[in-house]
Amino acid sequence: MKTVNIMIVGVGGQGTLLASKLLGKILLTKGYDVKVSEVHGMSQRGGSVVTYVRYGDKVYSPIIDKGEADIILSFEMLEAARWVEYLKEDGIIITNTQQTNPMPVITGAAVYPEKLDEKIKAAGVKADCFDALSLAEQAGSSKAVNIVLLGRLSNYFDFTEGEWIEAIESSVPEKFLEINKKAFYLGRNFKGED
Amino acid sequence: MKKLMLGNEAFARGLYEAGCSFVSSYPGTPSTEITEYAAKYPEIYAEWAPNEKVAMESAFGASLSGKRSFCGMKHVGLNVAADPLFTIAYTGVNAGMVIAVADDAGMHSSQNEQDSRNYARAAKIPMLEPSDSSETLKFVKAAYDLSEKFDTPVIVKMCTRVAHSQSVIETSDREDIPDKPYEKTPSKYIMMPSNAKGRHPVVEQRLKDLAEFAETSDFNKIEEGSDKSIGIITASTSYEYVKEVCGDTYPVLKLGMTYPMPEKLIKDFAASVDKVIVIEELDPFIETFCRNIGIDVTGKDKFTGIGEFSQRYIAEQLGKELPQYKSIDENIPNRPPVMCAGCPHRGLFYTLKKNKVNVLGDIGCYTLGAVPPLAALDTTICMGASISGLHGFNKLSEENSKKSVAVIGDSTFMHSGITGLVNIAYNESNSTVIILDNSITGMTGHQQNPTTGYNLKGDPCTKIDLEALCKSIGINRVVVVDPYDLKACDKALKEELAADEPSVIISRRPCALLKYVKHNGPISCDEGKCIGCKSCMRVGCPAISIANGKAVIDNTLCTGCGVCSQLCPAGALGE
């Protein structure tokens, strides 16, 4: 099979690494060759973060470049726009519509662009934009936004619900398990515009 | 058993399986996790040393005592450890000794992008370069055998994309390695000139033997290709990009051992193809070797020595078709990393900016004090350079002494700030040094250090007393301030700059991200009182923004540190 490329993008501190960890775990049990690449250190301090997940029969490069991603899972609207060129022409971007102002916007040196979801769609990009933050709050914690997004992403794979839940159970501490399971189902079963 | 492992975790697994029992390192992105994962194995003693030189010397001592040992560091850390490195090359080892150095092409988290392969050549030490996690595990284990067989330390070179990528590995059991007896051997271990003169020819012969070994070693491999118009020589992560783009089209010589290199293997490979292209990140290391043995290659004239590669870049340079993509016509603001909400450095940097002082900076989270709106840094060079630099900046200028400071974190001060402070005391410059004591090594992801009172395993241990240390060095004026208290910071700064002798200000408060740190409830903005003056915006806190002319606090980020409240002239920001 051809290598499948998934990018997980967001803001440092949003929990993007847990999402890639869970995904990698499931893909490995399925017998795929898998590579997951992330950047640590300086870029974690509230900066723009990106994780690459690649799987197939044989994966070489650990990273994904412009025009290569089948799916981009974005935790924040501006980050979706930042990485949109990394999507294949027929790829899909799944994004949380939450907006987090970067420092240049906070200080007034730059402006947060308006209606990014509409602009992305107007460019002919297939986009699944939804408010993952409210679903996370509905599940019981704004911090579960990563699992809501993972739930949404799960619709694009043919793994069973049980396989996803098993991966969550083996990676999330016991006391947050119920909230995370709820968050997963809210994301997975959300009826979007498509 | 098959597992998905980070390159650095696979490195630690390699240490474990090879029977390594002593690990001493200093944290540095992208090398840190090797030592953190190694510490999880009960069979391995692992520690954070105060700096890379101490780590390497300790690992050498452990090797001398007969234990397989390891030290790990980032590329710039190898500069610090270069002194022992060049002489351990002469002495050789007793039990196997492996050194990890992790380069950071692309400078994701570093102040330069030096190519550490040059150290292997300069110090005459063999270097292995794995290109994924599975190879990392395999190479680390083989490195110990190489170290003992050729009586040399061995460097395993990582890079960001190998260290911080997870790929599939297969684990096996730990080898049972008996300790090697230590025997006093003055001619081998006492490197005074008469003995060192005897050792240098040994080193040169060893290099020849290693080069011979490299000819047939399976670290280096040729992968056949159908189109022999081009042959590619490559190593490390560049190999992965080449295979991604070219598959099995062109023959590829992958060098897993990049020093010393196999002359005959390279010549034979070159003879089997029409044209040789060398694809390597940063310096023309392999390329220069090829030219020296008379092979004309395409290298840095086509593939840049700046930054990191990707499959797209390789494809573009080889003239291949590139994937198409859709764009939006929009100006996307950057999202640079920032000091976290509640960061104790913020109040101190605000004070420095307000007092318009020159600030000689150092390496750590506080480098983020350089970005607007704080923009309160003048220099960042290397670990410890703030203090020694300040001494030179001030010594011949009374004017500078009255308006300049050095800022350095607790861990960086322990690493190489102390000697700079000794110089200030001994050679009497009227300098003001600020130690930003946040009780942890922050930027690399919360490692313990000699000032925290805990060791790598998390057990309580001796805690270095910063005040007593500074006083014992000969600094009479040592004051401690809470960086959340802006008035106290301002007073201390003004007093110490005015004083006629050197001083140390310890700005002390634990990192806001530490789990044991309890936060106050978030600050709230009384919209009725807020006059929209934006005074609170001057500290660059990610939890504060302005909407409809009024300050808005992000409750999910705010830790209630209260620094912004002290800036509000209208008393609108309170608990």
GROMACS .gro file of N, CA and C in nm, chain A residues 3 10-12 20-21 24-25 28 31-48 52 54 58-68 76 78-79 81-82 84-90 100-107 110-114 116 119-121 123-126 142, chain B residues 2-4 6 29 33 108-109 131-132 160-161 164-168 223 237 239-241 243-244 247-248 308-313 323-340 346 364-365 367-368 372-373 442-446 513 537 540-546 556-557:
model
  441
    3THR      N    1   0.207   0.483   0.132
    3THR     CA    2   0.218   0.539   0.266
    3THR      C    3   0.111   0.646   0.288
   10GLY      N    4  -0.105   2.219   1.603
   10GLY     CA    5  -0.173   2.295   1.708
   10GLY      C    6  -0.078   2.391   1.776
   11VAL      N    7  -0.115   2.427   1.900
   11VAL     CA    8  -0.038   2.522   1.979
   11VAL      C    9   0.026   2.444   2.094
   12GLY      N   10   0.154   2.470   2.122
   12GLY     CA   11   0.225   2.401   2.231
   12GLY      C   12   0.143   2.401   2.359
   20SER      N   13  -0.108   1.180   1.876
   20SER     CA   14  -0.020   1.104   1.786
   20SER      C   15   0.025   0.974   1.850
   21LYS      N   16   0.040   0.976   1.982
   21LYS     CA   17   0.081   0.856   2.054
   21LYS      C   18  -0.027   0.746   2.040
   24GLY      N   19  -0.040   0.620   1.678
   24GLY     CA   20   0.075   0.534   1.650
   24GLY      C   21   0.056   0.396   1.709
   25LYS      N   22   0.003   0.391   1.829
   25LYS     CA   23  -0.019   0.265   1.901
   25LYS      C   24  -0.112   0.172   1.822
   28LEU      N   25   0.047   0.044   1.494
   28LEU     CA   26   0.148  -0.060   1.515
   28LEU      C   27   0.082  -0.196   1.535
   31GLY      N   28   0.002  -0.389   1.239
   31GLY     CA   29   0.112  -0.447   1.162
   31GLY      C   30   0.175  -0.355   1.059
   32TYR      N   31   0.139  -0.227   1.061
   32TYR     CA   32   0.198  -0.133   0.966
   32TYR      C   33   0.339  -0.095   1.008
   33ASP      N   34   0.419  -0.051   0.911
   33ASP     CA   35   0.542   0.021   0.943
   33ASP      C   36   0.495   0.163   0.977
   34VAL      N   37   0.543   0.216   1.087
   34VAL     CA   38   0.493   0.347   1.134
   34VAL      C   39   0.611   0.437   1.168
   35LYS      N   40   0.598   0.566   1.133
   35LYS     CA   41   0.693   0.665   1.186
   35LYS      C   42   0.614   0.785   1.239
   36VAL      N   43   0.652   0.831   1.357
   36VAL     CA   44   0.587   0.947   1.418
   36VAL      C   45   0.698   1.045   1.452
   37SER      N   46   0.686   1.167   1.402
   37SER     CA   47   0.793   1.264   1.427
   37SER      C   48   0.739   1.388   1.494
   38GLU      N   49   0.811   1.434   1.596
   38GLU     CA   50   0.764   1.549   1.671
   38GLU      C   51   0.884   1.636   1.704
   39VAL      N   52   0.859   1.760   1.743
   39VAL     CA   53   0.970   1.846   1.782
   39VAL      C   54   0.951   1.889   1.927
   40HIS      N   55   1.058   1.872   2.006
   40HIS     CA   56   1.052   1.906   2.149
   40HIS      C   57   1.129   2.036   2.173
   41GLY      N   58   1.132   2.076   2.299
   41GLY     CA   59   1.220   2.188   2.335
   41GLY      C   60   1.155   2.323   2.319
   42MET      N   61   1.230   2.415   2.259
   42MET     CA   62   1.190   2.555   2.247
   42MET      C   63   1.049   2.573   2.192
   43SER      N   64   1.013   2.492   2.091
   43SER     CA   65   0.886   2.515   2.022
   43SER      C   66   0.765   2.478   2.107
   44GLN      N   67   0.789   2.413   2.222
   44GLN     CA   68   0.674   2.374   2.303
   44GLN      C   69   0.610   2.490   2.379
   45ARG      N   70   0.687   2.596   2.404
   45ARG     CA   71   0.639   2.703   2.491
   45ARG      C   72   0.535   2.792   2.423
   46GLY      N   73   0.419   2.733   2.395
   46GLY     CA   74   0.309   2.812   2.338
   46GLY      C   75   0.328   2.842   2.190
   47GLY      N   76   0.430   2.783   2.130
   47GLY     CA   77   0.454   2.807   1.988
   47GLY      C   78   0.373   2.713   1.901
   48SER      N   79   0.388   2.730   1.770
   48SER     CA   80   0.321   2.645   1.673
   48SER      C   81   0.387   2.507   1.677
   52TYR      N   82   0.412   1.459   1.280
   52TYR     CA   83   0.388   1.385   1.156
   52TYR      C   84   0.366   1.239   1.189
   54ARG      N   85   0.314   0.875   0.984
   54ARG     CA   86   0.316   0.813   0.852
   54ARG      C   87   0.307   0.662   0.870
   58LYS      N   88   0.622   0.018   0.402
   58LYS     CA   89   0.758   0.059   0.438
   58LYS      C   90   0.765   0.211   0.436
   59VAL      N   91   0.797   0.270   0.550
   59VAL     CA   92   0.802   0.415   0.559
   59VAL      C   93   0.948   0.457   0.573
   60TYR      N   94   0.992   0.549   0.491
   60TYR     CA   95   1.129   0.601   0.503
   60TYR      C   96   1.131   0.732   0.581
   61SER      N   97   1.098   0.843   0.515
   61SER     CA   98   1.111   0.974   0.580
   61SER      C   99   1.020   0.985   0.702
   62PRO      N  100   1.069   1.044   0.810
   62PRO     CA  101   0.982   1.063   0.927
   62PRO      C  102   0.896   1.189   0.916
   63ILE      N  103   0.917   1.269   0.814
   63ILE     CA  104   0.843   1.396   0.807
   63ILE      C  105   0.753   1.404   0.683
   64ILE      N  106   0.670   1.505   0.681
   64ILE     CA  107   0.574   1.527   0.572
   64ILE      C  108   0.599   1.667   0.518
   65ASP      N  109   0.599   1.682   0.387
   65ASP     CA  110   0.626   1.814   0.329
   65ASP      C  111   0.503   1.862   0.248
   66LYS      N  112   0.517   1.976   0.184
   66LYS     CA  113   0.405   2.037   0.113
   66LYS      C  114   0.342   1.942   0.011
   67GLY      N  115   0.208   1.940   0.009
   67GLY     CA  116   0.135   1.860  -0.088
   67GLY      C  117   0.134   1.711  -0.060
   68GLU      N  118   0.169   1.669   0.061
   68GLU     CA  119   0.182   1.526   0.089
   68GLU      C  120   0.081   1.468   0.189
   76GLU      N  121  -0.641   2.416   1.613
   76GLU     CA  122  -0.664   2.560   1.621
   76GLU      C  123  -0.674   2.615   1.480
   78LEU      N  124  -0.595   2.909   1.319
   78LEU     CA  125  -0.481   2.973   1.253
   78LEU      C  126  -0.378   2.867   1.211
   79GLU      N  127  -0.363   2.765   1.295
   79GLU     CA  128  -0.268   2.658   1.263
   79GLU      C  129  -0.315   2.578   1.142
   81ALA      N  130  -0.475   2.702   0.893
   81ALA     CA  131  -0.441   2.786   0.778
   81ALA      C  132  -0.291   2.785   0.750
   82ARG      N  133  -0.212   2.781   0.858
   82ARG     CA  134  -0.066   2.782   0.842
   82ARG      C  135  -0.015   2.660   0.764
   84VAL      N  136  -0.201   2.447   0.566
   84VAL     CA  137  -0.292   2.397   0.462
   84VAL      C  138  -0.218   2.356   0.335
   85GLU      N  139  -0.104   2.420   0.307
   85GLU     CA  140  -0.028   2.385   0.186
   85GLU      C  141   0.037   2.246   0.196
   86TYR      N  142   0.039   2.190   0.314
   86TYR     CA  143   0.098   2.056   0.332
   86TYR      C  144   0.002   1.945   0.291
   87LEU      N  145  -0.125   1.986   0.266
   87LEU     CA  146  -0.228   1.889   0.229
   87LEU      C  147  -0.215   1.849   0.082
   88LYS      N  148  -0.243   1.720   0.055
   88LYS     CA  149  -0.254   1.676  -0.084
   88LYS      C  150  -0.369   1.750  -0.149
   89GLU      N  151  -0.370   1.759  -0.279
   89GLU     CA  152  -0.479   1.831  -0.346
   89GLU      C  153  -0.616   1.772  -0.311
   90ASP      N  154  -0.620   1.640  -0.290
   90ASP     CA  155  -0.748   1.579  -0.255
   90ASP      C  156  -0.753   1.538  -0.107
  100THR      N  157  -0.682   3.080   1.915
  100THR     CA  158  -0.591   3.121   2.022
  100THR      C  159  -0.496   3.225   1.963
  101ASN      N  160  -0.497   3.344   2.021
  101ASN     CA  161  -0.416   3.452   1.965
  101ASN      C  162  -0.268   3.429   1.989
  102PRO      N  163  -0.186   3.435   1.883
  102PRO     CA  164  -0.041   3.430   1.904
  102PRO      C  165   0.010   3.566   1.953
  103MET      N  166   0.131   3.568   2.009
  103MET     CA  167   0.182   3.692   2.069
  103MET      C  168   0.181   3.813   1.975
  104PRO      N  169   0.218   3.797   1.847
  104PRO     CA  170   0.214   3.915   1.760
  104PRO      C  171   0.072   3.975   1.748
  105VAL      N  172  -0.030   3.891   1.762
  105VAL     CA  173  -0.168   3.942   1.757
  105VAL      C  174  -0.200   4.010   1.890
  106ILE      N  175  -0.158   3.947   2.001
  106ILE     CA  176  -0.183   4.004   2.134
  106ILE      C  177  -0.120   4.143   2.146
  107THR      N  178   0.002   4.158   2.094
  107THR     CA  179   0.070   4.288   2.106
  107THR      C  180   0.025   4.388   2.002
  110ALA      N  181   0.027   4.215   1.464
  110ALA     CA  182  -0.036   4.142   1.353
  110ALA      C  183  -0.185   4.126   1.384
  111VAL      N  184  -0.260   4.090   1.281
  111VAL     CA  185  -0.405   4.072   1.297
  111VAL      C  186  -0.441   3.925   1.275
  112TYR      N  187  -0.530   3.872   1.359
  112TYR     CA  188  -0.578   3.735   1.339
  112TYR      C  189  -0.676   3.738   1.223
  113PRO      N  190  -0.646   3.669   1.113
  113PRO     CA  191  -0.733   3.678   0.995
  113PRO      C  192  -0.875   3.627   1.025
  114GLU      N  193  -0.973   3.691   0.965
  114GLU     CA  194  -1.112   3.653   0.989
  114GLU      C  195  -1.157   3.541   0.893
  116LEU      N  196  -1.135   3.222   0.856
  116LEU     CA  197  -1.036   3.133   0.794
  116LEU      C  198  -1.100   3.004   0.741
  119LYS      N  199  -1.237   3.079   0.407
  119LYS     CA  200  -1.129   3.102   0.309
  119LYS      C  201  -1.063   2.971   0.267
  120ILE      N  202  -1.047   2.879   0.363
  120ILE     CA  203  -0.986   2.750   0.332
  120ILE      C  204  -1.076   2.673   0.235
  121LYS      N  205  -1.206   2.675   0.263
  121LYS     CA  206  -1.301   2.604   0.175
  121LYS      C  207  -1.309   2.669   0.037
  123ALA      N  208  -1.079   2.802  -0.120
  123ALA     CA  209  -0.961   2.765  -0.201
  123ALA      C  210  -0.976   2.625  -0.260
  124GLY      N  211  -1.090   2.563  -0.234
  124GLY     CA  212  -1.114   2.429  -0.289
  124GLY      C  213  -1.062   2.317  -0.202
  125VAL      N  214  -1.027   2.351  -0.078
  125VAL     CA  215  -0.975   2.250   0.014
  125VAL      C  216  -1.092   2.185   0.087
  126LYS      N  217  -1.089   2.052   0.095
  126LYS     CA  218  -1.191   1.979   0.167
  126LYS      C  219  -1.165   1.999   0.318
  142SER      N  220  -1.212   2.110   2.932
  142SER     CA  221  -1.163   2.174   2.810
  142SER      C  222  -1.034   2.107   2.763
  196LYS      N  223   0.787  -0.617   1.911
  196LYS     CA  224   0.786  -0.495   1.831
  196LYS      C  225   0.729  -0.379   1.911
  197LYS      N  226   0.798  -0.266   1.904
  197LYS     CA  227   0.751  -0.148   1.975
  197LYS      C  228   0.777  -0.025   1.890
  198LEU      N  229   0.694   0.079   1.913
  198LEU     CA  230   0.717   0.207   1.848
  198LEU      C  231   0.798   0.290   1.946
  200LEU      N  232   1.077   0.623   2.023
  200LEU     CA  233   1.151   0.744   1.990
  200LEU      C  234   1.298   0.704   1.970
  223THR      N  235   1.845   1.968   2.421
  223THR     CA  236   1.760   1.925   2.310
  223THR      C  237   1.846   1.914   2.184
  227GLU      N  238   1.624   1.295   2.621
  227GLU     CA  239   1.544   1.177   2.656
  227GLU      C  240   1.626   1.049   2.664
  302HIS      N  241   1.599   2.382   1.561
  302HIS     CA  242   1.468   2.381   1.626
  302HIS      C  243   1.480   2.436   1.766
  303SER      N  244   1.595   2.410   1.831
  303SER     CA  245   1.609   2.451   1.970
  303SER      C  246   1.757   2.472   2.005
  325SER      N  247   2.003   0.603   1.122
  325SER     CA  248   1.906   0.687   1.052
  325SER      C  249   1.762   0.665   1.100
  326ASP      N  250   1.739   0.570   1.190
  326ASP     CA  251   1.606   0.557   1.251
  326ASP      C  252   1.622   0.485   1.386
  354THR      N  253   1.808   1.579   1.520
  354THR     CA  254   1.672   1.601   1.567
  354THR      C  255   1.574   1.499   1.509
  355ARG      N  256   1.584   1.473   1.378
  355ARG     CA  257   1.484   1.387   1.313
  355ARG      C  258   1.499   1.240   1.347
  358HIS      N  259   1.405   1.246   1.765
  358HIS     CA  260   1.267   1.278   1.800
  358HIS      C  261   1.164   1.219   1.705
  359SER      N  262   1.201   1.112   1.636
  359SER     CA  263   1.103   1.038   1.556
  359SER      C  264   1.086   0.900   1.617
  360GLN      N  265   0.962   0.854   1.619
  360GLN     CA  266   0.937   0.718   1.665
  360GLN      C  267   0.931   0.627   1.543
  361SER      N  268   0.997   0.513   1.552
  361SER     CA  269   0.978   0.411   1.450
  361SER      C  270   0.986   0.274   1.516
  362VAL      N  271   0.964   0.171   1.437
  362VAL     CA  272   0.943   0.038   1.493
  362VAL      C  273   1.077  -0.029   1.526
  417GLU      N  274   2.297  -0.035  -0.154
  417GLU     CA  275   2.166  -0.083  -0.200
  417GLU      C  276   2.161  -0.064  -0.351
  431THR      N  277   1.957   1.089   0.850
  431THR     CA  278   1.819   1.112   0.806
  431THR      C  279   1.812   1.144   0.656
  433TYR      N  280   1.945   0.979   0.427
  433TYR     CA  281   1.922   0.850   0.361
  433TYR      C  282   1.772   0.824   0.347
  434GLU      N  283   1.697   0.854   0.454
  434GLU     CA  284   1.552   0.829   0.453
  434GLU      C  285   1.483   0.915   0.346
  435TYR      N  286   1.527   1.040   0.334
  435TYR     CA  287   1.467   1.128   0.232
  435TYR      C  288   1.501   1.079   0.091
  437LYS      N  289   1.567   0.770  -0.006
  437LYS     CA  290   1.490   0.649  -0.038
  437LYS      C  291   1.343   0.682  -0.063
  438GLU      N  292   1.293   0.780   0.012
  438GLU     CA  293   1.154   0.823  -0.005
  438GLU      C  294   1.132   0.875  -0.148
  441GLY      N  295   1.336   0.565  -0.414
  441GLY     CA  296   1.309   0.422  -0.402
  441GLY      C  297   1.432   0.343  -0.441
  442ASP      N  298   1.415   0.244  -0.532
  442ASP     CA  299   1.528   0.161  -0.574
  442ASP      C  300   1.583   0.203  -0.711
  502GLU      N  301   1.786   2.199   0.753
  502GLU     CA  302   1.766   2.056   0.733
  502GLU      C  303   1.698   2.028   0.600
  503PHE      N  304   1.713   1.905   0.555
  503PHE     CA  305   1.654   1.862   0.428
  503PHE      C  306   1.513   1.808   0.451
  504SER      N  307   1.444   1.777   0.342
  504SER     CA  308   1.317   1.705   0.346
  504SER      C  309   1.311   1.630   0.214
  505GLN      N  310   1.213   1.539   0.200
  505GLN     CA  311   1.202   1.467   0.073
  505GLN      C  312   1.171   1.563  -0.042
  506ARG      N  313   1.094   1.668  -0.013
  506ARG     CA  314   1.059   1.762  -0.118
  506ARG      C  315   1.185   1.834  -0.169
  507TYR      N  316   1.271   1.873  -0.075
  507TYR     CA  317   1.393   1.943  -0.113
  507TYR      C  318   1.483   1.853  -0.200
  517PRO      N  319   0.492   1.726  -0.557
  517PRO     CA  320   0.349   1.722  -0.531
  517PRO      C  321   0.288   1.864  -0.535
  518GLN      N  322   0.168   1.871  -0.592
  518GLN     CA  323   0.098   2.000  -0.599
  518GLN      C  324   0.017   2.023  -0.471
  519TYR      N  325  -0.014   2.148  -0.446
  519TYR     CA  326  -0.096   2.178  -0.326
  519TYR      C  327  -0.179   2.304  -0.350
  520LYS      N  328  -0.280   2.321  -0.265
  520LYS     CA  329  -0.364   2.440  -0.273
  520LYS      C  330  -0.322   2.541  -0.168
  521SER      N  331  -0.336   2.669  -0.199
  521SER     CA  332  -0.294   2.774  -0.106
  521SER      C  333  -0.410   2.867  -0.077
  522ILE      N  334  -0.402   2.936   0.037
  522ILE     CA  335  -0.496   3.045   0.059
  522ILE      C  336  -0.416   3.175   0.060
  523ASP      N  337  -0.476   3.277   0.007
  523ASP     CA  338  -0.408   3.406  -0.002
  523ASP      C  339  -0.434   3.482   0.128
  524GLU      N  340  -0.353   3.457   0.227
  524GLU     CA  341  -0.378   3.517   0.357
  524GLU      C  342  -0.246   3.536   0.430
  525ASN      N  343  -0.234   3.645   0.503
  525ASN     CA  344  -0.115   3.670   0.582
  525ASN      C  345  -0.130   3.600   0.717
  526ILE      N  346  -0.058   3.489   0.735
  526ILE     CA  347  -0.073   3.413   0.860
  526ILE      C  348   0.030   3.461   0.963
  527PRO      N  349  -0.015   3.520   1.073
  527PRO     CA  350   0.082   3.566   1.174
  527PRO      C  351   0.163   3.450   1.231
  528ASN      N  352   0.288   3.477   1.263
  528ASN     CA  353   0.372   3.374   1.327
  528ASN      C  354   0.320   3.343   1.466
  529ARG      N  355   0.356   3.223   1.514
  529ARG     CA  356   0.323   3.190   1.652
  529ARG      C  357   0.455   3.147   1.720
  530PRO      N  358   0.535   3.244   1.763
  530PRO     CA  359   0.662   3.210   1.826
  530PRO      C  360   0.637   3.157   1.967
  531PRO      N  361   0.731   3.076   2.021
  531PRO     CA  362   0.715   3.035   2.161
  531PRO      C  363   0.724   3.158   2.252
  532VAL      N  364   0.657   3.153   2.364
  532VAL     CA  365   0.655   3.268   2.456
  532VAL      C  366   0.676   3.218   2.599
  533MET      N  367   0.712   3.310   2.690
  533MET     CA  368   0.715   3.275   2.831
  533MET      C  369   0.573   3.239   2.872
  534CYS      N  370   0.559   3.131   2.944
  534CYS     CA  371   0.427   3.083   2.984
  534CYS      C  372   0.358   3.185   3.076
  540ARG      N  373   0.903   3.664   3.402
  540ARG     CA  374   0.837   3.779   3.340
  540ARG      C  375   0.854   3.908   3.420
  558GLY      N  376   1.854   2.929   2.801
  558GLY     CA  377   1.743   2.876   2.881
  558GLY      C  378   1.613   2.941   2.839
  559CYS      N  379   1.505   2.909   2.911
  559CYS     CA  380   1.373   2.967   2.877
  559CYS      C  381   1.378   3.119   2.870
  561THR      N  382   1.571   3.310   2.741
  561THR     CA  383   1.607   3.367   2.611
  561THR      C  384   1.482   3.427   2.547
  562LEU      N  385   1.364   3.376   2.589
  562LEU     CA  386   1.237   3.428   2.538
  562LEU      C  387   1.214   3.572   2.584
  566PRO      N  388   0.950   4.078   2.171
  566PRO     CA  389   0.858   4.182   2.215
  566PRO      C  390   0.737   4.121   2.286
  567PRO      N  391   0.674   4.192   2.376
  567PRO     CA  392   0.703   4.330   2.412
  567PRO      C  393   0.814   4.345   2.516
  636GLY      N  394   1.453   2.425   3.293
  636GLY     CA  395   1.319   2.443   3.235
  636GLY      C  396   1.308   2.409   3.089
  637MET      N  397   1.390   2.469   3.006
  637MET     CA  398   1.371   2.464   2.862
  637MET      C  399   1.375   2.322   2.805
  638THR      N  400   1.458   2.238   2.864
  638THR     CA  401   1.471   2.102   2.812
  638THR      C  402   1.362   2.010   2.866
  639GLY      N  403   1.269   2.065   2.947
  639GLY     CA  404   1.156   1.984   2.991
  639GLY      C  405   1.166   1.935   3.135
  640HIS      N  406   1.216   2.021   3.225
  640HIS     CA  407   1.213   1.991   3.370
  640HIS      C  408   1.307   1.879   3.414
  707LEU      N  409   0.518   2.576   3.572
  707LEU     CA  410   0.470   2.448   3.516
  707LEU      C  411   0.501   2.330   3.606
  731MET      N  412  -0.045   4.500   2.909
  731MET     CA  413   0.004   4.432   2.789
  731MET      C  414   0.156   4.441   2.776
  734GLY      N  415   0.375   4.105   2.811
  734GLY     CA  416   0.370   3.995   2.713
  734GLY      C  417   0.320   3.865   2.770
  735CYS      N  418   0.209   3.873   2.847
  735CYS     CA  419   0.154   3.751   2.905
  735CYS      C  420   0.053   3.691   2.807
  736PRO      N  421   0.066   3.562   2.773
  736PRO     CA  422  -0.027   3.503   2.677
  736PRO      C  423  -0.171   3.494   2.729
  737ALA      N  424  -0.190   3.518   2.861
  737ALA     CA  425  -0.326   3.509   2.916
  737ALA      C  426  -0.402   3.641   2.905
  738ILE      N  427  -0.334   3.748   2.864
  738ILE     CA  428  -0.400   3.879   2.857
  738ILE      C  429  -0.415   3.925   2.712
  739SER      N  430  -0.535   3.969   2.678
  739SER     CA  431  -0.553   4.032   2.547
  739SER      C  432  -0.650   4.148   2.563
  740ILE      N  433  -0.668   4.224   2.458
  740ILE     CA  434  -0.759   4.338   2.462
  740ILE      C  435  -0.875   4.310   2.366
  750THR      N  436  -0.826   2.995   3.136
  750THR     CA  437  -0.764   2.863   3.126
  750THR      C  438  -0.612   2.873   3.135
  751LEU      N  439  -0.558   2.993   3.107
  751LEU     CA  440  -0.412   3.009   3.112
  751LEU      C  441  -0.364   3.078   3.240
   0.00000   0.00000   0.00000
